[in-house]
Coordinates of C-alpha atoms and ligand atoms in Angstrom, one line a residue:
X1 CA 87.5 103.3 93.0
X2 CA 90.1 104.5 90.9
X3 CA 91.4 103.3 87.4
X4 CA 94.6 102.1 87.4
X5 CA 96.0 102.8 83.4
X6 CA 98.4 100.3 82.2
X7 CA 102.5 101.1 83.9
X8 CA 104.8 102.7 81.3
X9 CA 107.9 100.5 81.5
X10 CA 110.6 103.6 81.2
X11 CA 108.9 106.6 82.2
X12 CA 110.1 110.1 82.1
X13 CA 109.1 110.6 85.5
X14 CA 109.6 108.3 88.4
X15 CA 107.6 109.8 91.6
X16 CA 108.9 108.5 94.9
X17 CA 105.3 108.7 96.9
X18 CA 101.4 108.9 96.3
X19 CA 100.9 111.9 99.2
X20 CA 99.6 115.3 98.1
X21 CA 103.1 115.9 97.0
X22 CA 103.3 113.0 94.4
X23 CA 99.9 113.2 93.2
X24 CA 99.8 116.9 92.6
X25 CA 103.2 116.7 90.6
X26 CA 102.1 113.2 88.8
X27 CA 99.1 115.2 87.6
X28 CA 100.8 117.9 86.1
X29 CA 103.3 116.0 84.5
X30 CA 100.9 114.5 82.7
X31 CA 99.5 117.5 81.7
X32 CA 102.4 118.3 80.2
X33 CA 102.9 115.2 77.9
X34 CA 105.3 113.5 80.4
X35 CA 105.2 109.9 81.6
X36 CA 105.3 109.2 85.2
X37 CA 105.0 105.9 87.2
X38 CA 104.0 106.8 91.6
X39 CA 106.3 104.1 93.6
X40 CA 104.2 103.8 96.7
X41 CA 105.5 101.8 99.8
X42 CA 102.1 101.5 101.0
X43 CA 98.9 99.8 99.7
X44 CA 97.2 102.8 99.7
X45 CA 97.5 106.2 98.2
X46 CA 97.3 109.7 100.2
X47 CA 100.3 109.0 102.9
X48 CA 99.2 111.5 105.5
X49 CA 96.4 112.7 103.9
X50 CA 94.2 109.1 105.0
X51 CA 90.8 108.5 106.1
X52 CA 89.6 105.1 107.3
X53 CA 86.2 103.5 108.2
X54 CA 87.5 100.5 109.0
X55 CA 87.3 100.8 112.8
X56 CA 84.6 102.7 113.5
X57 CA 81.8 102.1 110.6
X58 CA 82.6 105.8 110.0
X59 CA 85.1 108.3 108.2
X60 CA 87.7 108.7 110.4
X61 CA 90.6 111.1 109.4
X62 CA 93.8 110.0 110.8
X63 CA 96.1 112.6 109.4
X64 CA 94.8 115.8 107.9
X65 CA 91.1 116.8 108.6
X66 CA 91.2 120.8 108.4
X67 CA 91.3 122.2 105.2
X68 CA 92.7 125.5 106.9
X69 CA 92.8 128.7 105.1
X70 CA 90.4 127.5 103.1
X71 CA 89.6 130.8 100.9
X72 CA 92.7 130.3 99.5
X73 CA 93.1 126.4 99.6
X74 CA 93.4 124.1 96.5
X75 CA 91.4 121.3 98.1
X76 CA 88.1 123.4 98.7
X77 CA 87.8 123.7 95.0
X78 CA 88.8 120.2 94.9
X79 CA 86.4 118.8 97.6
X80 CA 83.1 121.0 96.2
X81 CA 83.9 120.3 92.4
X82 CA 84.1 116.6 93.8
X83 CA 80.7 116.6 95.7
X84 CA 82.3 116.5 99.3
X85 CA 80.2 118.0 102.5
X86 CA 82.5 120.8 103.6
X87 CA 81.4 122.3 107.3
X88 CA 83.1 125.6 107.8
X89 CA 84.9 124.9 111.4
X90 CA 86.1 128.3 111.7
X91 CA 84.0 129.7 114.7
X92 CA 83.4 126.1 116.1
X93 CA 83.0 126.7 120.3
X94 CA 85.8 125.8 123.0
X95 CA 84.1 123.6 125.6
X96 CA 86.6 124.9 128.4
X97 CA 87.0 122.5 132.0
X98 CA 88.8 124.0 135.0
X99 CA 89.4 121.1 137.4
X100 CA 86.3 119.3 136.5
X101 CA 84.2 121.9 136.3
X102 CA 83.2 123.8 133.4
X103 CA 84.6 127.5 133.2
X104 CA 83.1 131.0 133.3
X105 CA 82.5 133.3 130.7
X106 CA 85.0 135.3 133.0
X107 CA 87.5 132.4 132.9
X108 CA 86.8 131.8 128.7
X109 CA 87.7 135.0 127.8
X110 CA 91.2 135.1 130.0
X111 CA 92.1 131.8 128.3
X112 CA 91.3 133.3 124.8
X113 CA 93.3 136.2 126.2
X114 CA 96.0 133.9 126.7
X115 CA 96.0 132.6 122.9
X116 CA 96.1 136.0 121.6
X117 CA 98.8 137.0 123.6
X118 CA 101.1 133.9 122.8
X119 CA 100.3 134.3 119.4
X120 CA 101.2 138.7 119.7
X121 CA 104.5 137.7 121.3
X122 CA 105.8 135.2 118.5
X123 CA 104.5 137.9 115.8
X124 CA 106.1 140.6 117.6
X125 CA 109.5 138.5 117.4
X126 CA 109.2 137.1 113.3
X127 CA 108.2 140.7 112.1
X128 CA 111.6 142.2 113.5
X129 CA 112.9 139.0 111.6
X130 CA 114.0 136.8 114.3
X131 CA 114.4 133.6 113.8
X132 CA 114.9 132.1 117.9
X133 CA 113.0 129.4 119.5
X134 CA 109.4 130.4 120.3
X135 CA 109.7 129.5 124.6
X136 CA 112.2 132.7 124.2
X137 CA 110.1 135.1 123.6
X138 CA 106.8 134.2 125.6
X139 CA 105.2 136.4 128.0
X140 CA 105.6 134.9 132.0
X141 CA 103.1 134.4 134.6
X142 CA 99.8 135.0 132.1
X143 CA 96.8 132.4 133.3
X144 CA 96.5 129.1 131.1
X145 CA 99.7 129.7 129.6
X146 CA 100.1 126.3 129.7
X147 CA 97.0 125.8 127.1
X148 CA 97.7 128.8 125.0
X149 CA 101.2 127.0 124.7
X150 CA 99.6 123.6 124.1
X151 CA 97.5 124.6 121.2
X152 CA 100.1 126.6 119.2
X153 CA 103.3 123.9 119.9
X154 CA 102.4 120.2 120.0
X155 CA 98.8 120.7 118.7
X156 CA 99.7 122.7 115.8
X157 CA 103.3 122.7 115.1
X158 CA 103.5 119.0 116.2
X159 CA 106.9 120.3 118.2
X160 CA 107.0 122.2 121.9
X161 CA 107.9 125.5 122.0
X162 CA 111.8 125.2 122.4
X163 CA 112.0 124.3 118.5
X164 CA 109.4 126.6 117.0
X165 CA 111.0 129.1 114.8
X166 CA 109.6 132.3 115.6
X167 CA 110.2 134.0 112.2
X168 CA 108.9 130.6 110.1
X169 CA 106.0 131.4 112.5
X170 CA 105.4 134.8 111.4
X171 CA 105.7 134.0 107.3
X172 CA 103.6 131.2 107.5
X173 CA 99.8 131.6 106.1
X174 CA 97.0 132.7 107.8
X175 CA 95.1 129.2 108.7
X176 CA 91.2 130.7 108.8
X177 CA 88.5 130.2 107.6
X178 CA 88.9 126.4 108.2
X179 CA 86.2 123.6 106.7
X180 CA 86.3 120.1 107.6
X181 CA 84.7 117.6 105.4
X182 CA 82.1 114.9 106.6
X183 CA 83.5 112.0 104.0
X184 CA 87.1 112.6 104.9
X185 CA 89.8 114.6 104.2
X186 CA 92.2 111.9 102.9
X187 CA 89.0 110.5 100.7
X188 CA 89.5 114.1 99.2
X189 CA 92.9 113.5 98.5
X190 CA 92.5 110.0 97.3
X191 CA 90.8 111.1 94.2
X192 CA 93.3 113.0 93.1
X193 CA 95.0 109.5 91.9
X194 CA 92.3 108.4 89.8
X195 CA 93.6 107.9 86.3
X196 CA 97.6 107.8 87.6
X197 CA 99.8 105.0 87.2
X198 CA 100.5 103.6 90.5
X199 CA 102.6 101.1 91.4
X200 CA 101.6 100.1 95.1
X201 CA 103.6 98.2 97.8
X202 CA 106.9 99.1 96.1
X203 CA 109.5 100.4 98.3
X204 CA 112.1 102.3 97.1
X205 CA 115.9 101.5 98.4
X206 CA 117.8 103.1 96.6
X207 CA 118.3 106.0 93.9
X208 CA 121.3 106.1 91.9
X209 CA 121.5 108.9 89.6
X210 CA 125.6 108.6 88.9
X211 CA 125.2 107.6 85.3
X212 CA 122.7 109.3 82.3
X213 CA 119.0 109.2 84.0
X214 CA 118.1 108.3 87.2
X215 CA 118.0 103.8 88.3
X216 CA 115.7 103.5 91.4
X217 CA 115.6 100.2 93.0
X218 CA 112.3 99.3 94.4
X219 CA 111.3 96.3 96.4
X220 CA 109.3 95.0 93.2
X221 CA 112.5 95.8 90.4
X222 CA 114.2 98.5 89.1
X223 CA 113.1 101.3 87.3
X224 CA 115.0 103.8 84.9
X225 CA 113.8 107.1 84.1
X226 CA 114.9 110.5 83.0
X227 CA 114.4 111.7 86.3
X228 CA 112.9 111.1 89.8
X229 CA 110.7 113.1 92.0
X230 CA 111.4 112.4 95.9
X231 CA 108.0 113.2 97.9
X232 CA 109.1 111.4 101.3
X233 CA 109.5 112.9 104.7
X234 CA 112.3 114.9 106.2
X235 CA 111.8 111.6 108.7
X236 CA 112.2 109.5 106.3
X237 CA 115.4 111.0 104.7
X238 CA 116.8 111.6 108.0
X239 CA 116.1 107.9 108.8
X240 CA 118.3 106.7 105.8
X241 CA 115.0 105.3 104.3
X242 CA 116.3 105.5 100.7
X243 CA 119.5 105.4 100.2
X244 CA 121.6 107.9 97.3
X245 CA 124.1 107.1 94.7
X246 CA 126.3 109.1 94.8
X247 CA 125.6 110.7 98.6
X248 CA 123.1 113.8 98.6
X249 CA 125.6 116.9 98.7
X250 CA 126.0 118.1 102.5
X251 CA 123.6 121.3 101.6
X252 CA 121.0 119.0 101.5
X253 CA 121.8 116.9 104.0
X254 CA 122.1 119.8 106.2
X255 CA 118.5 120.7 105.1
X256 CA 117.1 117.4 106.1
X257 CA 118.2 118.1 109.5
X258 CA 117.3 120.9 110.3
X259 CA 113.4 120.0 109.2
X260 CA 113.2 117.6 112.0
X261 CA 109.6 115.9 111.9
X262 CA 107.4 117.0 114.3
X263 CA 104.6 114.8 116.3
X264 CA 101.0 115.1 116.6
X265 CA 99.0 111.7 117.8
X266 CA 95.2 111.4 117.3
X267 CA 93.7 109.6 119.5
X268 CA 89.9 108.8 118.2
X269 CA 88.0 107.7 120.7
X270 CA 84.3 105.9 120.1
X271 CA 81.0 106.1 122.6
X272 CA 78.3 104.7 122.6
X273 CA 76.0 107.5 121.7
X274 CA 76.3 109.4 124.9
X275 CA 77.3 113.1 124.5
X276 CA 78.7 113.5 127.8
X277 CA 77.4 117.3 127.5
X278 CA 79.7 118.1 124.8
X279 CA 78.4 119.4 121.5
X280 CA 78.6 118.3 118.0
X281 CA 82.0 119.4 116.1
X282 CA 83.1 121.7 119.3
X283 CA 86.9 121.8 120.8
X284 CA 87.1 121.1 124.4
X285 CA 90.6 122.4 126.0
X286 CA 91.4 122.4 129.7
X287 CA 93.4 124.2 132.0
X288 CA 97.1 122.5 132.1
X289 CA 100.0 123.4 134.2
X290 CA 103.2 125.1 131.9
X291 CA 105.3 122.2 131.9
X292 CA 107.7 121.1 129.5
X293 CA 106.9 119.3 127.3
X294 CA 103.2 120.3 127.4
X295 CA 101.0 116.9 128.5
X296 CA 97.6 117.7 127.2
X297 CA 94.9 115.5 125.2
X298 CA 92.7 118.4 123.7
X299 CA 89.7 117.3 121.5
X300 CA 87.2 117.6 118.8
X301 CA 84.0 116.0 120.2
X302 CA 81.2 113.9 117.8
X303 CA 82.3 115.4 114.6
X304 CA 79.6 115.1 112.0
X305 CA 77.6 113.7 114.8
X306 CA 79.2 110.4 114.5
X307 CA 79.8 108.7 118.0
X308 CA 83.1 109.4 118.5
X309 CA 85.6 112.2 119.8
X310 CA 89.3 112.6 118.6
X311 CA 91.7 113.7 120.8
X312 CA 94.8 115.2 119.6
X313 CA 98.7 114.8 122.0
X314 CA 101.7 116.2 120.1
X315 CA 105.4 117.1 120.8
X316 CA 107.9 115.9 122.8
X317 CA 105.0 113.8 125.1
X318 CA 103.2 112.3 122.6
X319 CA 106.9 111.0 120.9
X320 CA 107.2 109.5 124.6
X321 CA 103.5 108.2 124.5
X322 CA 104.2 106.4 120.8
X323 CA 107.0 104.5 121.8
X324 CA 104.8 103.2 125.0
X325 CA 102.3 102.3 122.6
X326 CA 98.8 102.7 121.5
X327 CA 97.3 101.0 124.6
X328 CA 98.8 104.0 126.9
X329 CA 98.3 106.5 124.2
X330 CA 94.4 106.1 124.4
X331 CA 94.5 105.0 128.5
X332 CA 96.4 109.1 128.9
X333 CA 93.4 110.2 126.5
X334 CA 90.4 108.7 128.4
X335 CA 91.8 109.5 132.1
X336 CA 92.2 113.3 131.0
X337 CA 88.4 113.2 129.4
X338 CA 87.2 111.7 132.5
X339 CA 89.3 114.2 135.3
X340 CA 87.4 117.4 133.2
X341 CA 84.0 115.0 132.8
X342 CA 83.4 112.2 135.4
X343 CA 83.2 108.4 135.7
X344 CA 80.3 108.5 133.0
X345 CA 83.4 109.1 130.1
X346 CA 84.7 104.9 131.3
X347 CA 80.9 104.2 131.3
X348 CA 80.0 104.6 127.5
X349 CA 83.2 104.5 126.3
X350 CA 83.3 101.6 123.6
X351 CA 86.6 101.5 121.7
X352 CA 90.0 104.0 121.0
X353 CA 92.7 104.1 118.3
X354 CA 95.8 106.3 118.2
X355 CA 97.8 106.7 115.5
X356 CA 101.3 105.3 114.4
X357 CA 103.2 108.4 112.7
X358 CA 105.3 108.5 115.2
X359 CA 106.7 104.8 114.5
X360 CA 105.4 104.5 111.0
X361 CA 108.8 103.9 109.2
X362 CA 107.2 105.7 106.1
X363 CA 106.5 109.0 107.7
X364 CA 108.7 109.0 110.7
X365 CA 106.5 112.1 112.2
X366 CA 103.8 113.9 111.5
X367 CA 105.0 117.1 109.9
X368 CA 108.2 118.8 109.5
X369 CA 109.0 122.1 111.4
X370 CA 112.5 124.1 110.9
X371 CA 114.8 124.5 113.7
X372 CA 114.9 128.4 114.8
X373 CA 117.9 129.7 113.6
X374 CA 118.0 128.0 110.2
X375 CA 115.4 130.0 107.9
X376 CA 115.9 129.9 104.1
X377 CA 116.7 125.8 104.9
X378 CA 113.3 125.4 103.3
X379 CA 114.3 126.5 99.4
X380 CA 117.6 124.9 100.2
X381 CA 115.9 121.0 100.6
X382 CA 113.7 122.0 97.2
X383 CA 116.7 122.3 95.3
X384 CA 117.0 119.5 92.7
X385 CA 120.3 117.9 92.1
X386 CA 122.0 117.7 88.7
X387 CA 118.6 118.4 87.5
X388 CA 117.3 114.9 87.5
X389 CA 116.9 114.3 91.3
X390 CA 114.1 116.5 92.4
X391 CA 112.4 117.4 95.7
X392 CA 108.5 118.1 97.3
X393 CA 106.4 117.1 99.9
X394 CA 104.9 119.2 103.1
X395 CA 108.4 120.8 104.4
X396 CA 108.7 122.6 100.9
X397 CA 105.4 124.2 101.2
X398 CA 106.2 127.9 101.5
X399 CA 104.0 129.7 103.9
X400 CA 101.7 126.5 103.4
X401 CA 104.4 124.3 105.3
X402 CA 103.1 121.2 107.0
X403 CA 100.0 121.4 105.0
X404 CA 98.7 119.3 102.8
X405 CA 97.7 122.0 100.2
X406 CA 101.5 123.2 100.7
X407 CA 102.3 119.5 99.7
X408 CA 100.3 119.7 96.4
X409 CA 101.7 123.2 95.8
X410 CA 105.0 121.9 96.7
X411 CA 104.3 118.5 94.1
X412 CA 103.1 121.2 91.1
X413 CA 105.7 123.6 91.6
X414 CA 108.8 120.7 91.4
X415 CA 106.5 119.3 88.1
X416 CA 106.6 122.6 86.4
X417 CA 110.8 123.1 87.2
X418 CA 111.2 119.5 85.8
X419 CA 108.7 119.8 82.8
X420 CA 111.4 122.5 81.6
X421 CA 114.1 120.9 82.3
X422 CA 112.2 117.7 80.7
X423 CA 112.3 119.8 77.2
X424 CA 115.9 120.0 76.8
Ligands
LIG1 C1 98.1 113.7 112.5 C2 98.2 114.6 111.3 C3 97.3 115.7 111.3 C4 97.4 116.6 110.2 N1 96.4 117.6 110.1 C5 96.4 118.4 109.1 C6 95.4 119.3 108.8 O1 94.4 119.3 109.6 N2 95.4 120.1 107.7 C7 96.4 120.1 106.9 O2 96.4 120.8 105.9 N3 97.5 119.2 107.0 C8 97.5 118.4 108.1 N4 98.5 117.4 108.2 C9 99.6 117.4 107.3 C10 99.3 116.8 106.0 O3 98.6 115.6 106.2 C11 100.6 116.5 105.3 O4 101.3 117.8 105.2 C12 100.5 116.0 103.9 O5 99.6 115.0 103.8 C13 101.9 115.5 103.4 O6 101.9 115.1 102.1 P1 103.2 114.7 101.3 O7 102.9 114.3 100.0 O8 104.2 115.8 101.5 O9 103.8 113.5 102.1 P2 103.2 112.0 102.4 O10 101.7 112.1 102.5 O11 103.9 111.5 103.6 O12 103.5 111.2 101.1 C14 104.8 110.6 100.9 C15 104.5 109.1 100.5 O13 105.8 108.5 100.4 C16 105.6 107.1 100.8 N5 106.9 106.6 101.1 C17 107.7 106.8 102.2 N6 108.9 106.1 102.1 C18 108.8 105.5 100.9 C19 109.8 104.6 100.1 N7 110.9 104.3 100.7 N8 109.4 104.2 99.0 C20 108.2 104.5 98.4 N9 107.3 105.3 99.0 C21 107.6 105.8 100.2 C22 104.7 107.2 102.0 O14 104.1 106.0 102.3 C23 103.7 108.3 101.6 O15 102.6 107.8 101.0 C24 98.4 116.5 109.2 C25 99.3 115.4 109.3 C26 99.2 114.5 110.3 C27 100.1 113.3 110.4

């Protein structure tokens, strides 16, 4: 439970979001003397970052669950100071099916092979400083090419491999070790709002910051400020989900568009304490044809040793899945379980969820990814306007892009350019 302190009526601060972004910037703001007030659409806090129990009797995380390069990674001080169960995933095994049967060391090492070399040829291209789409530069003809391609485009970058940059590829930061945490990534995040004023289910319409200050119109009033922090999506912005007095400048504009969000759908699947001879917190992958996009439902199974498995669709297929609905989301999920493990998957299967990002009209995506050929847009959507509309969230992350610690880094970093600007 958090405390909620008492809502400043005209804050300095008015932060559009309580994601990593919002919270990270509130909490430095604060720091720094400043009022703030969180507008939150939602009756929750942690956007992305969310874990429910709801469903399942157990912590499910629905959006981030990896906290990946986790030497260097805010929330692994944050989870351990905060007496979370961190499990370091790093060298977790690869349960690999071939056709319904289970592969050979032989065939496991080829399709590790494969990863490696995927992951060689996009290097080779963002060293030299190319910035082209990723399906340009891939090796031909290499066996499960079509899995190597799965895991680094729709499972990773949430996008297929036509509209990965190869160059925002290259500078972005290493992602192992990797720890998972038994409670919940998005409880992790959660705490972070404890002691913030938050004003929940209040959805911001418009901004007008053409007179002194900044006016934003929420579904709940209007609230004036010095200046406003804007934490939502590149979806969301794209979507015209807030609306700008005057216009943002066509820079920016610009910028927002070429972060397009990316998609990746978890599919969290419950059993009924079968383990279907897959192990606790291991991946299993499968051999996919090289199609595009990339259909594959690759999965984590009984993490924590609860009862269920989460599967994971992204890119182009699982947009097409979303707007079919959750119904033939989880239906795709459970037929490819079953082709790799048999008719005893339907047996003790009990119940399946798959999640809304794609349709969410607060997140419009998953995660944003830039559009090869564009580098430098990143810097160029952080840019605050008449220094009193400023800018964070995941796309602004640096080398931590699409991460949640990038999103906090991205929320302190805009906190500390306002808190001088603030002085004045
Ligand atoms: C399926 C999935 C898996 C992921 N896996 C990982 C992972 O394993 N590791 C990792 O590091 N990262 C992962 N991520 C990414 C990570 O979750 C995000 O990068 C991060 O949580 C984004 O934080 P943010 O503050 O930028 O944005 P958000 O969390 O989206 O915060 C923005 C907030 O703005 C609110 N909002 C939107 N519109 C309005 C409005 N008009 N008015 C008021 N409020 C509004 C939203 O409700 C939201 O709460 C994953 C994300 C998803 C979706």
């Amino acid at each position: 439970m958090t405390t909620q302190p008492p809502f400043p009526s005209n804050p300095d601060v008015v932060i559009i979001g309580a994601g990593a972004a919002g919270l990270g910037a509130a909490r430095r703001l604060m720091k720094g003397g400043h009022s703030v007030l969180i507008v939150e659409a939602a009756n929750r806090v942690g956007g992305r970052a969310w874990t429910q129990s709801d469903s399942f009797g157990v912590p499910v995380d629905m959006g981030c669950s990896w906290i990946s390069g986790s030497n260097k990674n805010k929330f692994t001080k944050i989870a351990r100071n905060r007496g979370f169960s961190l499990v370091d995933h790093t060298e977790a095994d690869t349960a690999l099916f071939i056709e319904g049967r289970k592969a050979t060391p032989a065939e496991l090492y080829a399709y590790e092979r494969a990863g490696e070399q995927v992951e060689k040829a996009m290097n080779k291209a963002g060293k030299k400083g190319h910035d082209v789409p990723g399906s340009t530069v891939l090796p031909k003809g290499l066996p499960f090419l079509g899995a190597a391609k799965a895991w680094m485009g729709p499972m990773d970058y949430g996008m297929d491999f036509e509209d990965i940059s190869t160059l925002d590829d290259y500078l972005s930061a290493n992602d192992q070790p990797s720890y998972i945490v038994a409670e919940g990534l998005g409880t992790v995040v959660a705490t972070l709002a404890e002691g913030i004023p938050i004003a929940l289910n209040s959805k911001v319409h418009r901004v007008d910051y053409s007179g002194s200050g900044v006016s934003v119109e929420t579904s709940k009033g209007t609230i004036r400020a010095r200046a406003c922090l804007v934490t939502v999506s590149t979806g969301v912005l794209a979507a015209g989900g807030i609306s700008f007095i005057p216009e943002l400048p066509v820079e920016k504009q610009q910028a927002v568009h070429d972060l397009p969000m990316g998609l990746l759908v978890k599919v969290p699947l419950l059993f009924d304490g079968a383990r279907l001879g897959l192990k606790e917190n291991e991946w299993m992958s499968y051999d996919i044809p090289d199609t595009s996009p990339t259909r594959a439902c690759f999965l984590i199974s009984w993490p924590f040793g609860y009862d269920y498995v989460f599967g994971n669709i992204g890119g182009a297929f699982g947009w097409e899945l979303s707007r079919e609905g959750p119904d033939a989301t989880v239906a795709f999920a459970l037929e490819e379980m079953e082709k790799q493990l048999g008719s005893a998957v339907r047996k003790h299967f009990v119940k399946g969820l798959a999640t809304d990002w794609a349709t969410n009209p607060l997140t419009h995506g998953a995660y944003a990814a830039i559009r090869p050929g564009t580098h430098g847009v990143r810097k160029k959507l952080a840019r605050p306007i008449a220094e009193k509309v400023f800018f964070a969230g995941e796309a602004m992350g640096g080398s931590r892009s699409a991460l949640v610690d990038g999103a906090l880094n991205s929320g302190r970093k805009a906190a500390k350019k306002m808190i001088k600007v603030l002085k004045v």
